[in-house]
Structures are given as C-alpha cells and as structure tokens.
Coordinates of C-alpha atoms in Angstrom, one line a residue:
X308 CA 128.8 74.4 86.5
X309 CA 126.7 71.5 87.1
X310 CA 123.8 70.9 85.0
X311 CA 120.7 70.4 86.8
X312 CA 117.5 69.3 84.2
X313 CA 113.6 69.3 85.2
X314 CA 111.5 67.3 83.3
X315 CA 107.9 68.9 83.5
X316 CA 107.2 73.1 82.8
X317 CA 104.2 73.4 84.8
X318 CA 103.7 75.7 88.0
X319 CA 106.0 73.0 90.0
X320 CA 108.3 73.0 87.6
X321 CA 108.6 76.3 86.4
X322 CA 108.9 78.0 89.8
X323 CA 111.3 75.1 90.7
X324 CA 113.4 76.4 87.6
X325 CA 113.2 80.1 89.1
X326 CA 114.3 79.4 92.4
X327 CA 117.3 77.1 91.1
X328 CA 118.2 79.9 88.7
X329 CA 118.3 82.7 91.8
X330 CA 120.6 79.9 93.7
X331 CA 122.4 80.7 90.7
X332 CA 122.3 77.2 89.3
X333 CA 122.9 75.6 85.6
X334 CA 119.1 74.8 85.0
X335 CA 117.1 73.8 82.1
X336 CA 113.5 72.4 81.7
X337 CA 111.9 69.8 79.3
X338 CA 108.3 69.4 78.5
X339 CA 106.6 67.4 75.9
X340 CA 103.4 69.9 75.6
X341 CA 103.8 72.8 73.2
X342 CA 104.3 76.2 74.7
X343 CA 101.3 77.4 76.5
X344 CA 101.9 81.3 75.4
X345 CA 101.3 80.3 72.0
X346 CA 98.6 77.6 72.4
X347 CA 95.8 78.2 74.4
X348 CA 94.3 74.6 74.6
X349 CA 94.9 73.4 78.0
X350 CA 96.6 69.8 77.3
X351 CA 95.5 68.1 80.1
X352 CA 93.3 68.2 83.3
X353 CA 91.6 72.1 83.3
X354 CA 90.1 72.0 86.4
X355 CA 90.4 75.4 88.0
X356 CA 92.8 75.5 90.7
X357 CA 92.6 76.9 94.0
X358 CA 95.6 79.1 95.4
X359 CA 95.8 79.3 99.3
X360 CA 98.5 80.0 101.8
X361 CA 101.1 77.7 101.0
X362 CA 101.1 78.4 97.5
X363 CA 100.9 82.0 97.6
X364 CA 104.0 82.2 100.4
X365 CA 106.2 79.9 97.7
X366 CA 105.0 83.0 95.1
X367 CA 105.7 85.9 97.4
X368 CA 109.7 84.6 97.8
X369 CA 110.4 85.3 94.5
X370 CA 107.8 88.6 94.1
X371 CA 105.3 86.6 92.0
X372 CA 102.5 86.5 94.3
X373 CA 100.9 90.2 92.9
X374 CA 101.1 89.3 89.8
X375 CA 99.2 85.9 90.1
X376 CA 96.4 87.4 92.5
X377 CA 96.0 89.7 89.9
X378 CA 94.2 87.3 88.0
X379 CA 93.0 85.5 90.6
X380 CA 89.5 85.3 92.2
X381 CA 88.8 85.3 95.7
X382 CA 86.3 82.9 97.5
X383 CA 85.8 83.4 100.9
X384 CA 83.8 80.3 101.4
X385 CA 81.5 77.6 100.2
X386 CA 78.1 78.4 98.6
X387 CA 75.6 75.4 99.2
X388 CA 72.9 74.8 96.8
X389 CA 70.4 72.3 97.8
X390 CA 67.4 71.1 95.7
X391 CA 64.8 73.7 95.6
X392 CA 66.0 75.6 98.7
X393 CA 68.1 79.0 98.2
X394 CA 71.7 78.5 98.5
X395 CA 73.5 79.7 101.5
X396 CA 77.2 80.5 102.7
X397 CA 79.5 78.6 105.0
X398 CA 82.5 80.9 105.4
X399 CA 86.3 79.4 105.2
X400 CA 87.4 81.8 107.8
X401 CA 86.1 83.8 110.6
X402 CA 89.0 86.1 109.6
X403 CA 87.4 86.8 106.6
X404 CA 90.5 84.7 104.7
X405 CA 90.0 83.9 101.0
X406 CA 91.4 81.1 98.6
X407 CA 91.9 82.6 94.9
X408 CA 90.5 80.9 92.0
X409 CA 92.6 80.8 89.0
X410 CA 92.9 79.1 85.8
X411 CA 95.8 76.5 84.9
X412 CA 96.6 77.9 82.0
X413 CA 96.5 81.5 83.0
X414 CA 98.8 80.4 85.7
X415 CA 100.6 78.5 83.5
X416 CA 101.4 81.1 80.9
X417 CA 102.5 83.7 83.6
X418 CA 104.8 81.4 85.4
X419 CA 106.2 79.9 81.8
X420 CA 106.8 83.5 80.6
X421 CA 108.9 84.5 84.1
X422 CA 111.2 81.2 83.5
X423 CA 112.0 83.0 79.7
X424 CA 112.4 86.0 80.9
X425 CA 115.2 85.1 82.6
X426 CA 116.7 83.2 80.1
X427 CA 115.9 79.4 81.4
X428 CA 115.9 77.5 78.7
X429 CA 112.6 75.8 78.6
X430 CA 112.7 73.1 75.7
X431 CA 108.9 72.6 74.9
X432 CA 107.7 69.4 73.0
X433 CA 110.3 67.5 74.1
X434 CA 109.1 64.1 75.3
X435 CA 111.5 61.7 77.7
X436 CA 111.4 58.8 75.8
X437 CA 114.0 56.9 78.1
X438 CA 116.7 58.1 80.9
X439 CA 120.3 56.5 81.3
X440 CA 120.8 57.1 84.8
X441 CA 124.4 55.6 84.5
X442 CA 125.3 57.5 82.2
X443 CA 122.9 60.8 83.2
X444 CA 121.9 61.2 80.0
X445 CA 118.0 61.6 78.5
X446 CA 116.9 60.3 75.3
X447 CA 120.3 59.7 74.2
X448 CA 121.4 63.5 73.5
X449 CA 123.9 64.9 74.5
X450 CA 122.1 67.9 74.4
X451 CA 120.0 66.3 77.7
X452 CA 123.5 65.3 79.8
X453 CA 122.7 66.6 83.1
X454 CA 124.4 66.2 86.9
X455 CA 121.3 66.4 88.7
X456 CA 117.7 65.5 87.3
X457 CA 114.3 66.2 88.9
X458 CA 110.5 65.2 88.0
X459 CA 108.4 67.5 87.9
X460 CA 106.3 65.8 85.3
X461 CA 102.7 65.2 87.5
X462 CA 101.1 62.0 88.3
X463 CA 101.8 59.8 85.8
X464 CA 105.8 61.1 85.3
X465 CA 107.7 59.6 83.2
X466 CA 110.8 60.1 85.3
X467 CA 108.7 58.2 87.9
X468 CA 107.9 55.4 85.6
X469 CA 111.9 55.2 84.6
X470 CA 112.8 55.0 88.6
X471 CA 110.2 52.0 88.7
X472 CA 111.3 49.8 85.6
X473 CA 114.3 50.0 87.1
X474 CA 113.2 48.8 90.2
X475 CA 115.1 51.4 92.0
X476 CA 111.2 52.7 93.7
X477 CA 108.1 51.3 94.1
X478 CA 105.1 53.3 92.6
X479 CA 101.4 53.2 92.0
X480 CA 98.8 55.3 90.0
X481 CA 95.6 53.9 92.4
X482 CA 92.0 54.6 90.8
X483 CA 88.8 55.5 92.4
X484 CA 85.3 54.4 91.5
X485 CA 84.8 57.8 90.6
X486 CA 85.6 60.1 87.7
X487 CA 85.0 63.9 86.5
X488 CA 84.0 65.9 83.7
X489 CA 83.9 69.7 82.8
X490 CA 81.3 71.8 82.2
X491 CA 81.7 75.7 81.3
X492 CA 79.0 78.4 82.1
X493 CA 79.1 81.5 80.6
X494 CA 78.7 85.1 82.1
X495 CA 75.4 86.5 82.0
X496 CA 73.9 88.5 79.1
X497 CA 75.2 91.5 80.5
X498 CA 78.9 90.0 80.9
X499 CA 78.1 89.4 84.8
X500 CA 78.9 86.3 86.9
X501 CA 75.4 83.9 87.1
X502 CA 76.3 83.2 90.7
X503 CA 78.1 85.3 93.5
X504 CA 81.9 85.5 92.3
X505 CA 83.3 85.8 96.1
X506 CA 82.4 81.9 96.6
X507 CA 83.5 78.2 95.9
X508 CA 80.1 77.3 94.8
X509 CA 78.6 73.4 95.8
X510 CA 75.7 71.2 94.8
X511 CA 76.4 67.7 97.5
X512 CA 74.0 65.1 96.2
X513 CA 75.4 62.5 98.6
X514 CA 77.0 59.8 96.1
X515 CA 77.7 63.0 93.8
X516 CA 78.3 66.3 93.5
X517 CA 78.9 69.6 91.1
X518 CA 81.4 72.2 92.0
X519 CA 81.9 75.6 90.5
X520 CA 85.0 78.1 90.5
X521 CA 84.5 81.6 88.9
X522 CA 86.8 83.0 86.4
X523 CA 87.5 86.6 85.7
X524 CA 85.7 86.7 82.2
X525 CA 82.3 86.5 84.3
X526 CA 82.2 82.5 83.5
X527 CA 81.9 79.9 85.6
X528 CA 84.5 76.5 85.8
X529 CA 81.8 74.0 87.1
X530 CA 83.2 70.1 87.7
X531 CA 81.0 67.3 88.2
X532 CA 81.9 64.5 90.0
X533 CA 80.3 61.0 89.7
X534 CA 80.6 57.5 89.9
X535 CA 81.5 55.5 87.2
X536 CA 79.0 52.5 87.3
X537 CA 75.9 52.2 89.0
X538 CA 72.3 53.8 88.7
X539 CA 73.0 57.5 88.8
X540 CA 76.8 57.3 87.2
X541 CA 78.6 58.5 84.1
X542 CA 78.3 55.0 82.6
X543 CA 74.5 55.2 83.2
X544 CA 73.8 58.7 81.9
X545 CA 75.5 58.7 78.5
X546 CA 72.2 59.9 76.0
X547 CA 70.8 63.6 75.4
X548 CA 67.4 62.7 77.2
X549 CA 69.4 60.7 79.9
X550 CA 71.7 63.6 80.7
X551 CA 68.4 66.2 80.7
X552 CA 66.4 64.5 83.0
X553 CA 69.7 63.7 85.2
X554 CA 70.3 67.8 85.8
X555 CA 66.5 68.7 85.8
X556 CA 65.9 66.5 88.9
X557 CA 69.4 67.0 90.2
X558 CA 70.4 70.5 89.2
X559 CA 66.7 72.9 88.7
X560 CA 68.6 75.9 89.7
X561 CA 70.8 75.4 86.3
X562 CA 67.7 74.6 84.3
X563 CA 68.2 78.0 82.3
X564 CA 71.7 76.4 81.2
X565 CA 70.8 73.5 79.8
X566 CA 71.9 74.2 76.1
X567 CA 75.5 75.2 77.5
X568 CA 75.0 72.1 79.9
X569 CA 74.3 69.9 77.1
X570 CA 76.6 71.0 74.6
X571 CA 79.8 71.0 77.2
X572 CA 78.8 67.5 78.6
X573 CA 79.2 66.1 75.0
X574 CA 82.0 67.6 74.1
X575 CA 84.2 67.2 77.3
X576 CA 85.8 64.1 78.3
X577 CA 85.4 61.8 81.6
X578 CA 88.3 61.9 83.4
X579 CA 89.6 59.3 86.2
X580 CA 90.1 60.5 89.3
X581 CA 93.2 58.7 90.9
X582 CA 96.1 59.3 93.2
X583 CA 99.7 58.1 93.0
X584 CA 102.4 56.9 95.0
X585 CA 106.1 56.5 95.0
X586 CA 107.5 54.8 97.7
X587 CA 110.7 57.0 97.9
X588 CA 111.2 60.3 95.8
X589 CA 114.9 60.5 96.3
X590 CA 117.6 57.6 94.7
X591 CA 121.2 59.1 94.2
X592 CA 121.0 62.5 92.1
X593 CA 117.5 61.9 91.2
X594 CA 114.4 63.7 92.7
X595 CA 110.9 63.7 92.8
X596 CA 108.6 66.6 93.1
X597 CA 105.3 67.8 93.2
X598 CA 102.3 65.4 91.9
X599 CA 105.4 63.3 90.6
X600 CA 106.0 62.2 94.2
X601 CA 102.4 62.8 95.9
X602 CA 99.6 63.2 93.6
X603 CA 96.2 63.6 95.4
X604 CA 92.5 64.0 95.2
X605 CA 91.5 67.7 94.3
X606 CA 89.3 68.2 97.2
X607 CA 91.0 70.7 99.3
X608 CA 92.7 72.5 96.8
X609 CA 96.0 71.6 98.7
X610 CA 97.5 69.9 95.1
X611 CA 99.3 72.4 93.6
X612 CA 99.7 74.3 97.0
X613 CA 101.6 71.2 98.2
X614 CA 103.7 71.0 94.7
X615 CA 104.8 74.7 95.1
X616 CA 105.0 74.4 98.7
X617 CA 107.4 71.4 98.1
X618 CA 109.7 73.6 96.1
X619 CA 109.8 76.4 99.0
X620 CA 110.8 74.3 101.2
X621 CA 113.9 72.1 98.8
X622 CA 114.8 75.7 98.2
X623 CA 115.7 75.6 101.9
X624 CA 117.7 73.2 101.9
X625 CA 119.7 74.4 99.1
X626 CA 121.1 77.3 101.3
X627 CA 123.2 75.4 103.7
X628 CA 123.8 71.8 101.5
X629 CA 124.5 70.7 97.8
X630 CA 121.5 69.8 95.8
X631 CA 122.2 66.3 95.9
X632 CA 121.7 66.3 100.0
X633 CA 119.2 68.7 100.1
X634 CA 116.7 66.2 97.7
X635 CA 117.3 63.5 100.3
X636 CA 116.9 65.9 103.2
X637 CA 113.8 66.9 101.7
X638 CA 112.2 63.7 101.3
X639 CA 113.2 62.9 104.9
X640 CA 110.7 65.7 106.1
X641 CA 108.7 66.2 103.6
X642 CA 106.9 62.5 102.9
X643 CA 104.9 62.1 106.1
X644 CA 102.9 65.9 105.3
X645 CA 102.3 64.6 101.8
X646 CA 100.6 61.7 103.1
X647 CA 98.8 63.2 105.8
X648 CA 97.3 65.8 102.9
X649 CA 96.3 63.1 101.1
X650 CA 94.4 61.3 103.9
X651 CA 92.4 65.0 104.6
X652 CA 91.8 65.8 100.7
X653 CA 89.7 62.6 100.9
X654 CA 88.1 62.9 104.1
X655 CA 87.3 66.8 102.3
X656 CA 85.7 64.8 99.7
X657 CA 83.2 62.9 101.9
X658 CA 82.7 66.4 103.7
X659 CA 81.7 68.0 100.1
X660 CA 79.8 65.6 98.8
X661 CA 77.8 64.1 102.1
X662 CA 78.4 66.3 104.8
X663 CA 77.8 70.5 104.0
X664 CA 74.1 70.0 104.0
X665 CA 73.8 67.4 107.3
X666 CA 72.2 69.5 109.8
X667 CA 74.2 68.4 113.0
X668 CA 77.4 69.2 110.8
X669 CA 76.5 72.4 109.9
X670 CA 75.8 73.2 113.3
X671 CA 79.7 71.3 114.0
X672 CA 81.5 73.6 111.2
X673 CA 79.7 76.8 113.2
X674 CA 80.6 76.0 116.5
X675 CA 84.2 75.4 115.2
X676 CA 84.2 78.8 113.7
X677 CA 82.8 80.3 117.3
X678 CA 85.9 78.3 119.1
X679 CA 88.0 80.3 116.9
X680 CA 87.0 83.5 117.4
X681 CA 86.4 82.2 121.5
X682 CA 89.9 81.2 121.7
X683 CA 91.6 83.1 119.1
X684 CA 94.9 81.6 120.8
X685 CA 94.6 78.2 121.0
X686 CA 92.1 76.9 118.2
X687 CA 92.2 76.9 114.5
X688 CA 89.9 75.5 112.2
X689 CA 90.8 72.2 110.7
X690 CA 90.3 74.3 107.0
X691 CA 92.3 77.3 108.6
X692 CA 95.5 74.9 109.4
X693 CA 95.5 73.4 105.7
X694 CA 94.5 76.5 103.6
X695 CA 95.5 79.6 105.7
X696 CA 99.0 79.0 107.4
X697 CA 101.8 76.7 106.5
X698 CA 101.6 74.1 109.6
X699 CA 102.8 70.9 109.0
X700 CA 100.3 69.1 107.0
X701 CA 100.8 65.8 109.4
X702 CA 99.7 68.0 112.4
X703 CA 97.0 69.4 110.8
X704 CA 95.6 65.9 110.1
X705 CA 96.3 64.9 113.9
X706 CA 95.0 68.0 114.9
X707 CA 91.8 67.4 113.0
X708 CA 90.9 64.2 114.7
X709 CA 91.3 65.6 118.1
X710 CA 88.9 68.7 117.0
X711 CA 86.7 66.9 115.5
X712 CA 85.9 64.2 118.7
X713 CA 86.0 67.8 120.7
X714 CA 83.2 69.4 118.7
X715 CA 81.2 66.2 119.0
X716 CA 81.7 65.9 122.7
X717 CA 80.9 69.8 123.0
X718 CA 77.3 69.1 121.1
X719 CA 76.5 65.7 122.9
X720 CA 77.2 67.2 126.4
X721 CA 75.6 70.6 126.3
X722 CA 72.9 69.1 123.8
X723 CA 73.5 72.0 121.7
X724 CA 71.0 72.5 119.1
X725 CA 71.5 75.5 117.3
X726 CA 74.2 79.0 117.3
X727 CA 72.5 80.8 119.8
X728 CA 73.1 78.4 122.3
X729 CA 77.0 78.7 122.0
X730 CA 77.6 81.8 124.1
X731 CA 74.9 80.9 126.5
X732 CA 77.2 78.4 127.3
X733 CA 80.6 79.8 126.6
X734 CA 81.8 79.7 130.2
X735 CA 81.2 75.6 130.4
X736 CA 82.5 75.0 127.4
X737 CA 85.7 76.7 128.1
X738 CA 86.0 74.8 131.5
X739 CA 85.0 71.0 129.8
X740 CA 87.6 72.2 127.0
X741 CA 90.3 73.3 129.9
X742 CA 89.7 69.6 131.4
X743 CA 90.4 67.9 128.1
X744 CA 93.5 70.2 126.4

C-alpha cells in the first residue's frame, strides 16, 4: 500500500492522519516538536483558540467532537470593557450559539493521543531538513520514502519552503505593523474566574487592543495586541514604570493584577503577527494544508476552523477519486474561501479593535441581530455565516458587503437612533428590504 507522509502533528495534521487512517490508508506523521503528552511547554504560538462550527463538524465525523467540548469553554459573545464604564455584552447569536474556548495544547494532547491510539505512527522530533521530490524521499531515509506527501506544518512550513526553492510555487510570509504578546491571569482566590466565563472578553483602544479567553482552571488567556513602533507600541513601552503607567491609564479595571501583569509581560515574548501565501497548494503528489497553504490573522477565530475544515472537505474527495486527484480537486474549490476568510479575519480585526465601542455600530450589530430574528429565513448575521454554519467562506464575505450597505441604508433612511425604534418600523423596513433583495 501506498505510503502517504504528513509533515506537521498538530490539530490539522493529526486529524488529517485519522481520517486517512479510516480511508484505510498507509499514513504516518513527522514533527520536529517533542511529544506534547509528555511535555507540557507549548512550543510555539499559545494563543487560545476558538472552536466554532466548522471545526467542531470536521470533529463530530470521526466522534471527537464530545470529547473536545468537554474541555472546552463556551462564549456566547463579546464582553466590552471600556475605560471607566462597566463592561457590557454584544451577543454572537440571537440563537443563543456559542464558540468554545480551548487551549492548544489541551487540544493538542487529545488529538495526538487519538492518532496513537490507533497505531499511526507519529515520529516526534523529527525535523525535515530537505525533500527529494524526484526521488520522494525526506531527509535522505529510507525510513521517510513516501508516494504521497502533505504539509501540514503551519505558516512557515518547511514543505512550503522546499516547493518554493524549487520554484515549483510562489509563496510569501507578509508581516503586519503589528505584533502580540501573552499575558496569563489567574483564577480568583477562591479558584473562580475574575471575569464572566460564558464570554470572549474585549478591551478596543482604537490603534490597540487586549483580548481575553477563559480556561477551565478558573484562569484567564488574555492577548494584547499592539503596534510595533510608534508612541503607544511594544517598541515604546519596554521598562517596568513604562509598562505600569501604559495599563493604569489603558487597563484600570486590571489594576488589581498588576503583579501578574508585570511579571507575564516580562517573561513572555512579542510575537509578529503575519499571514502567508502560497500561490498554489497542489504540484504533482504534493499537498498543502491548513495554515501551510492559508495562514491568517487570528481575528475571527476561523484559523484552525478553516485547517480542520480543509481536511473535512479533502476527506470528501477521497471517497469517489485517488488521493492524488482529490489534492488538486481540493485546491480547485477550496483556494477562493481561504482567501475570502482572510480578507474578513482582517476586516474582524478593525471591528475589534475600532469599531465594538462606536455608537452608530453598536446600534448596526443590533439591528443585524433584530433582522435575524425578523427574518429568520432569509438573513444571517455576517458572524453567524462564518462561525455558526459551514457556507462557503467566499459567500459569506460577498454576503457581508451587501449586509453591511443594507444596515447602513436601513439607519440613514429611517434615521434610526436607537433599538426601540426597530419594530416601530418593522413593516417599512421589510418593504425597503423587499425593494432591494
């Protein structure tokens, strides 16, 4: 039987080896961290992620879904704090729909422990030092002679990196101007969550901005995201007294967490924040998957939705063509989504940081939630179409746009100025949205 090699044991890559090993393939994985059942240190980015729709349904195929939610988190919505006002809540849903909040290496260690289970060999550090492609062979050994090779190996894969030296696809890894770095709360005194546990929690400071995802220990994941030059940026606000004053004007509410603010800010590192591109993602027997092919911004929490998505639907393919056809037929329909996600996890970005505390777009995000339950039918929610159903990410994004000049022309022509005006007019706003659709 063919040999079929994946070069990256993270959730893409492990649940990639799963569903190849149920299509009763010859699979095997190779990753260059250690073993993340027996090392707990994360090895890379830690931000927590955010499992939605499209990652759970990839789950549920292979009745992995229960177990993951299990130590999950759900957040049913955004919790806004703004400076020296109390917070308050701007639902995802008007279903009451939740994303889960999990931790990388919790998910990581689940998923790695299901590919052993079932006897997938999994050949931890194990770096891919250089591919023959001629004669399909990795690092020289014959150990690593495969028929069929696939990167799963994240944003800066070194399958990727092989494809472009050989000119064979064109790829980029393009930087922002901004970067990130981790900060850990810990559960209260009484082993409680600080904030509300049930929420994505949000401090927009226009040009910057905090984020917070709980974890089932009663802690809190909390992500800041800043420039990295000017006035109020992590090149600018480097010293103990710098960093103080920075969160004491910025961030009062977390005044009580300073010392844990101070001592995780010095001890974390800043990290880029980047996307990546590849041009193609299929050349001969040669795939790319997941953030090897579309890495993105991590402000929808679509990235590892889209990588384990991607895998569902390969897995597709591989009922009705060989593997080889069913990479390039997935490329085919998969490469305009991942660039449509990528356009909206930006655009969520400007939203986060600028937007949730604008008054006319607070007022925009609950009119959209009163269209949905209005017209239950015929309008979801731009967040809805992403997070909560699997519609083609490219229609999503179109969608979007057209919602989005609807909303505007809703509030401009009914000079709507608050929710109660919305079923006070009901009746014209169905017939102006009767005349447009």
């Amino acid at each position: 039987m063919s040999q079929t090699i994946i070069v990256g044991a993270g959730p893409v890559g492990c649940l990639l080896s799963l569903y190849l090993h149920k299509k009763k393939q010859n699979v095997k994985v190779i990753e260059k961290r250690s073993n993340p059942i027996l090392d707990n240190q994360e090895n890379g980015r830690s931000i927590n992620l955010a499992l939605s729709f499209r990652g759970i349904q990839a789950l549920t195929e292979l009745g992995l879904a229960e177990e993951v939610l299990a130590i999950s988190l759900p957040m049913y919505g955004r919790e806004v704090h703004l400076i020296n006002q109390n917070p308050y809540f701007q639902s995802y849903s008007s279903k009451n729909e939740a994303i889960y909040s999990i931790s990388r290496i919790g998910l990581n260690k689940l998923l790695a422990s299901k590919v052993m289970s079932n006897n997938i060999p999994i050949l931890y550090n194990t770096e891919v030092k250089n591919i023959d492609f001629e004669k399909k062979i990795i690092n020289d050994d014959s150990n690593l002679k495969y028929e069929n090779l696939i990167g799963a190996d994240g944003a800066f894969s070194i399958v990727k990196k092989n494809l472009t030296n050989k000119k064979w696809i064109v790829s980029s890894i393009q930087e922002t101007d901004y970067a990130y770095k981790e900060i850990r709360l810990n559960a209260s005194k009484y082993g409680t969550h600080i904030f509300s546990k049930s929420a994505l929690h949000i401090w927009p400071r226009n040009s910057f901005m905090l984020i917070a995802l709980p974890n089932l220990d009663g802690s809190f994941t909390c992500t800041i995201f800043l420039p990295l030059e000017g006035d109020l940026s992590f090149n600018n606000i480097k010293s103990k007294n710098e960093v103080e004053l920075f969160f004491k004007e910025y961030f009062p509410d977390l005044n009580e967490y300073s010392s844990e603010i101070m001592n995780e800010w010095f001890e974390n590192p800043v990290s880029k924040l980047f996307t990546s591109y590849a041009k193609s993602w299929h050349i001969q027997n040669t795939l790319l998957i997941g953030d090897a092919a579309h890495s993105i911004l991590p402000f929808y929490g679509q990235g590892m939705n889209c990588g384990l998505e991607d895998v569902f639907m390969f897995d597709k393919f591989l009922d009705e063509h060989s593997v080889v056809n069913s990479m390039e037929l997935f490329y085919q329909k998969r490469y305009q989504d991942a660039q449509s996600i990528g356009i909206l996890a930006y655009h969520n970005f400007i939203e986060m940081r600028d937007k949730v505390s604008n008054p006319y777009f607070v007022l925009k995000k609950k009119l959209d939630k009163f269209l949905s339950i209005m017209l239950v039918d015929s309008w979801k929610s731009s967040y809805s179409q992403v997070s909560f159903s699997d519609e083609k990410y490219f229609n999503a994004l179109q969608n979007t746009l057209w919602q989005d000049f609807i909303l505007d022309k809703i509030l401009y022509n009914f000079k709507l100025k608050n929710e109660n005006e919305f079923e006070t007019h009901s009746s014209k706003i169905k017939t102006l949205l009767e005349s447009i659709i």
